[in-house]
């Protein structure tokens, strides 16, 4: 994929996704339980360093045609290699907090282990959720992972602030593929049924005029378009569909 130039929009997105410069390893947290926001920022910083220190996550994205290191930085992409629990003291407030958030399982394992991880941001540019894409298929395990509970946050929400025409993709990886090719007005849903109230409110607040559907060219993608349009019926939008070869995403 061609390199993406450092535009003002990209710099704005980078600022939106960036973690605090002073963020330390999760292991450095005190025994008191940090807030949800603090925990997410600490874990995001840990995953970001893991992504930079191991080739697995970048190799997976390169296989999907996403190779720009600037994009990796802009969107603060991380990788979970399963080492997070080993940085935590037993019985610490941090460990308890991560288990409550779902970042650790009840058995103490890392929920996103083996995933490229993407922060999902609220309108105040805070990380409020995470999406993980498993880099290797494993029988009986889902490829797409989200923190337990309702979806929180959006990926590339700045797109609706930059353009009155917004392209909706099925997944974060699909959106990032488009962004890596210079199309930056893309916002992903969370699967074919993944339009959230947060998506709808963003489109309403930013006065989006046109939606372009870039769903997978398969039966599920085709069926999702009228369902999504019905959910958006209260907004003054026009619609069109991006033509993709059958079976392609």
Short mmCIF file of C-alpha atoms in Angstrom, two decimals:
data_model
loop_
_atom_site.label_atom_id
_atom_site.label_comp_id
_atom_site.label_asym_id
_atom_site.label_seq_id
_atom_site.Cartn_x
_atom_site.Cartn_y
_atom_site.Cartn_z
CA UNK A 1 0.00 0.00 0.00
CA UNK A 2 1.26 3.52 -0.73
CA UNK A 3 2.64 5.54 2.15
CA UNK A 4 0.19 8.01 3.66
CA UNK A 5 1.31 11.64 3.77
CA UNK A 6 1.26 13.44 7.11
CA UNK A 7 -1.78 15.65 6.62
CA UNK A 8 -3.34 18.00 9.13
CA UNK A 9 -6.16 15.48 9.47
CA UNK A 10 -3.71 12.71 10.28
CA UNK A 11 -1.96 14.87 12.85
CA UNK A 12 -5.31 15.61 14.44
CA UNK A 13 -6.13 11.91 14.58
CA UNK A 14 -2.73 11.16 16.06
CA UNK A 15 -3.35 13.65 18.82
CA UNK A 16 -6.76 12.11 19.42
CA UNK A 17 -5.43 8.57 19.82
CA UNK A 18 -2.17 9.35 21.59
CA UNK A 19 -1.62 8.10 25.13
CA UNK A 20 0.01 10.35 27.75
CA UNK A 21 3.77 10.62 27.28
CA UNK A 22 4.31 9.82 30.95
CA UNK A 23 2.37 6.52 30.80
CA UNK A 24 4.34 3.74 32.48
CA UNK A 25 4.11 -0.04 32.43
CA UNK A 26 0.95 -1.47 33.91
CA UNK A 27 3.19 -3.05 36.52
CA UNK A 28 4.01 0.39 37.90
CA UNK A 29 0.43 1.07 38.97
CA UNK A 30 -0.22 1.39 42.67
CA UNK A 31 -2.03 -1.23 44.72
CA UNK A 32 -5.12 1.00 44.71
CA UNK A 33 -7.42 0.31 41.76
CA UNK A 34 -6.93 2.96 39.02
CA UNK A 35 -9.94 4.36 37.19
CA UNK A 36 -11.29 2.72 34.05
CA UNK A 37 -9.72 5.47 31.92
CA UNK A 38 -6.35 5.09 33.63
CA UNK A 39 -6.37 1.32 33.20
CA UNK A 40 -7.22 1.54 29.52
CA UNK A 41 -4.48 4.11 28.93
CA UNK A 42 -1.91 1.99 30.78
CA UNK A 43 -2.83 -1.17 28.90
CA UNK A 44 -2.94 0.67 25.58
CA UNK A 45 0.59 1.99 26.19
CA UNK A 46 1.76 -1.53 27.06
CA UNK A 47 0.20 -2.99 23.90
CA UNK A 48 1.71 -0.21 21.81
CA UNK A 49 5.21 -0.97 23.08
CA UNK A 50 4.64 -4.68 22.50
CA UNK A 51 3.59 -3.95 18.91
CA UNK A 52 6.80 -2.00 18.34
CA UNK A 53 8.95 -4.62 20.04
CA UNK A 54 7.67 -7.73 18.26
CA UNK A 55 7.02 -8.26 14.52
CA UNK A 56 3.81 -10.29 14.81
CA UNK A 57 1.24 -7.50 14.71
CA UNK A 58 2.90 -5.50 11.95
CA UNK A 59 3.38 -8.68 9.89
CA UNK A 60 -0.33 -9.47 10.13
CA UNK A 61 -1.30 -5.97 9.01
CA UNK A 62 1.25 -6.07 6.18
CA UNK A 63 -0.47 -9.23 4.98
CA UNK A 64 -3.66 -7.19 4.75
CA UNK A 65 -1.87 -4.51 2.74
CA UNK A 66 -1.45 -2.11 5.68
CA UNK A 67 2.23 -1.22 6.01
CA UNK A 68 2.45 2.45 6.97
CA UNK A 69 4.26 2.87 10.27
CA UNK A 70 2.81 6.36 10.43
CA UNK A 71 -0.67 4.86 10.53
CA UNK A 72 0.42 2.49 13.29
CA UNK A 73 1.44 5.54 15.31
CA UNK A 74 -1.52 7.68 14.32
CA UNK A 75 -4.05 5.13 15.50
CA UNK A 76 -1.88 3.83 18.38
CA UNK A 77 -2.16 0.23 17.19
CA UNK A 78 -0.96 -2.34 19.68
CA UNK A 79 -0.37 -6.04 20.00
CA UNK A 80 -1.28 -8.33 22.91
CA UNK A 81 1.24 -11.16 23.23
CA UNK A 82 -0.08 -12.68 26.45
CA UNK A 83 2.58 -11.19 28.73
CA UNK A 84 0.38 -8.61 30.45
CA UNK A 85 -0.64 -10.80 33.44
CA UNK A 86 3.01 -11.45 34.24
CA UNK A 87 3.58 -7.74 34.88
CA UNK A 88 0.97 -7.62 37.65
CA UNK A 89 1.32 -8.35 41.34
CA UNK A 90 -1.08 -10.95 42.71
CA UNK A 91 -3.91 -9.34 44.61
CA UNK A 92 -3.15 -5.87 43.25
CA UNK A 93 -5.90 -3.37 42.62
CA UNK A 94 -4.73 -3.13 39.02
CA UNK A 95 -5.21 -6.86 38.44
CA UNK A 96 -8.69 -6.66 39.95
CA UNK A 97 -9.54 -3.64 37.82
CA UNK A 98 -8.36 -5.32 34.61
CA UNK A 99 -10.45 -8.38 35.43
CA UNK A 100 -13.49 -6.19 36.02
CA UNK A 101 -12.98 -4.48 32.65
CA UNK A 102 -12.59 -7.83 30.92
CA UNK A 103 -8.95 -7.27 29.92
CA UNK A 104 -8.14 -10.30 32.05
CA UNK A 105 -10.33 -13.39 32.09
CA UNK A 106 -11.68 -14.95 35.29
CA UNK A 107 -8.74 -17.38 35.06
CA UNK A 108 -6.30 -14.46 34.91
CA UNK A 109 -5.39 -14.85 31.24
CA UNK A 110 -5.08 -11.96 28.80
CA UNK A 111 -8.36 -11.48 26.96
CA UNK A 112 -6.79 -10.04 23.79
CA UNK A 113 -3.82 -12.43 23.68
CA UNK A 114 -2.81 -13.05 20.07
CA UNK A 115 -4.63 -9.97 18.77
CA UNK A 116 -3.71 -6.73 17.09
CA UNK A 117 -5.46 -4.19 19.32
CA UNK A 118 -7.06 -0.86 18.38
CA UNK A 119 -8.20 1.85 20.82
CA UNK A 120 -11.76 3.12 20.44
CA UNK A 121 -12.24 6.77 21.39
CA UNK A 122 -15.04 8.88 22.79
CA UNK A 123 -15.81 12.43 21.71
CA UNK A 124 -13.33 13.75 24.26
CA UNK A 125 -10.53 11.76 22.58
CA UNK A 126 -10.21 9.30 25.44
CA UNK A 127 -9.76 5.57 25.00
CA UNK A 128 -13.00 4.05 26.27
CA UNK A 129 -12.95 0.69 24.51
CA UNK A 130 -10.76 -1.68 22.52
CA UNK A 131 -11.11 -3.93 19.50
CA UNK A 132 -8.88 -6.92 18.92
CA UNK A 133 -8.33 -8.87 15.70
CA UNK A 134 -6.85 -12.32 16.18
CA UNK A 135 -3.82 -12.71 13.91
CA UNK A 136 -4.11 -16.50 13.64
CA UNK A 137 -7.29 -18.47 13.14
CA UNK A 138 -8.01 -20.87 15.98
CA UNK A 139 -10.86 -23.36 15.91
CA UNK A 140 -13.67 -22.37 18.22
CA UNK A 141 -12.26 -18.90 18.93
CA UNK A 142 -13.73 -15.68 17.49
CA UNK A 143 -11.60 -13.57 15.15
CA UNK A 144 -13.04 -10.28 16.38
CA UNK A 145 -12.95 -9.38 20.07
CA UNK A 146 -14.38 -6.47 22.03
CA UNK A 147 -14.40 -5.71 25.72
CA UNK A 148 -17.46 -7.18 27.48
CA UNK A 149 -20.61 -5.09 27.65
CA UNK A 150 -22.01 -2.51 25.22
CA UNK A 151 -19.62 -1.19 22.58
CA UNK A 152 -17.93 2.01 23.68
CA UNK A 153 -16.01 4.42 21.48
CA UNK A 154 -15.42 4.69 17.75
CA UNK A 155 -12.49 4.22 15.42
CA UNK A 156 -11.56 7.21 13.21
CA UNK A 157 -14.50 9.26 14.47
CA UNK A 158 -12.68 12.37 13.20
CA UNK A 159 -13.75 11.34 9.68
CA UNK A 160 -17.24 12.74 10.29
CA UNK A 161 -15.73 16.08 11.32
CA UNK A 162 -13.65 16.29 8.14
CA UNK A 163 -16.25 15.37 5.55
CA UNK A 164 -20.02 15.49 5.08
CA UNK A 165 -19.70 12.25 3.11
CA UNK A 166 -18.88 9.29 5.35
CA UNK A 167 -18.00 5.80 4.16
CA UNK A 168 -19.21 3.05 6.48
CA UNK A 169 -17.13 -0.14 6.54
CA UNK A 170 -17.93 -3.41 8.27
CA UNK A 171 -14.81 -3.63 10.40
CA UNK A 172 -11.86 -1.69 11.77
CA UNK A 173 -9.45 -3.59 9.49
CA UNK A 174 -11.56 -2.76 6.44
CA UNK A 175 -11.57 0.93 7.41
CA UNK A 176 -7.83 0.95 8.03
CA UNK A 177 -7.24 -0.66 4.63
CA UNK A 178 -9.07 2.23 2.99
CA UNK A 179 -7.25 4.83 5.07
CA UNK A 180 -3.91 3.28 4.10
CA UNK A 181 -4.87 3.98 0.48
CA UNK A 182 -5.56 7.64 1.15
CA UNK A 183 -9.33 7.47 1.75
CA UNK A 184 -9.65 8.90 5.24
CA UNK A 185 -13.40 9.58 5.55
CA UNK A 186 -14.13 5.98 6.64
CA UNK A 187 -15.71 4.93 9.91
CA UNK A 188 -16.15 1.22 10.72
CA UNK A 189 -19.16 -0.45 12.26
CA UNK A 190 -18.63 -3.44 14.50
CA UNK A 191 -19.81 -6.09 12.07
CA UNK A 192 -22.92 -6.13 9.90
CA UNK A 193 -25.13 -5.54 12.94
CA UNK A 194 -22.65 -3.21 14.61
CA UNK A 195 -24.17 0.24 14.11
CA UNK A 196 -24.36 1.80 17.59
CA UNK A 197 -26.18 4.79 19.03
CA UNK A 198 -22.76 6.44 19.25
CA UNK A 199 -22.39 6.16 15.46
CA UNK A 200 -25.85 7.64 14.94
CA UNK A 201 -25.25 10.52 17.34
CA UNK A 202 -21.92 11.35 15.68
CA UNK A 203 -23.49 11.49 12.21
CA UNK A 204 -26.32 13.65 13.55
CA UNK A 205 -24.03 16.02 15.45
CA UNK A 206 -21.67 16.53 12.52
CA UNK A 207 -24.43 17.03 9.97
CA UNK A 208 -23.39 14.13 7.73
CA UNK A 209 -25.14 14.47 4.37
CA UNK A 210 -24.24 11.25 2.55
CA UNK A 211 -23.45 7.68 3.58
CA UNK A 212 -21.48 5.40 1.26
CA UNK A 213 -21.71 1.73 2.17
CA UNK A 214 -18.48 -0.23 1.72
CA UNK A 215 -19.70 -3.52 3.16
CA UNK A 216 -18.39 -6.89 2.06
CA UNK A 217 -19.75 -7.97 -1.33
CA UNK A 218 -21.41 -11.08 0.09
CA UNK A 219 -24.89 -12.04 1.26
CA UNK A 220 -24.34 -10.77 4.80
CA UNK A 221 -23.03 -7.43 3.58
CA UNK A 222 -25.89 -6.97 1.14
CA UNK A 223 -28.51 -7.80 3.78
CA UNK A 224 -26.94 -5.38 6.27
CA UNK A 225 -27.38 -2.29 4.10
CA UNK A 226 -31.20 -1.95 4.35
CA UNK A 227 -31.07 -2.77 8.07
CA UNK A 228 -28.52 -0.02 8.63
CA UNK A 229 -30.50 2.45 6.52
CA UNK A 230 -33.57 1.72 8.63
CA UNK A 231 -31.61 2.52 11.81
CA UNK A 232 -30.51 5.81 10.23
CA UNK A 233 -33.96 6.74 8.95
CA UNK A 234 -34.27 9.66 11.35
CA UNK A 235 -31.33 11.49 9.77
CA UNK A 236 -31.51 13.56 6.55
CA UNK A 237 -29.08 11.38 4.60
CA UNK A 238 -28.61 10.24 1.04
CA UNK A 239 -27.14 6.81 0.39
CA UNK A 240 -25.13 4.94 -2.17
CA UNK A 241 -23.20 1.70 -2.28
CA UNK A 242 -19.57 1.29 -3.21
CA UNK A 243 -19.32 -1.39 -5.88
CA UNK A 244 -16.93 -4.16 -4.84
CA UNK A 245 -16.18 -7.40 -6.68
CA UNK A 246 -18.30 -10.26 -5.41
CA UNK A 247 -16.76 -11.86 -2.35
CA UNK A 248 -14.32 -8.99 -1.80
CA UNK A 249 -14.00 -6.67 1.19
#
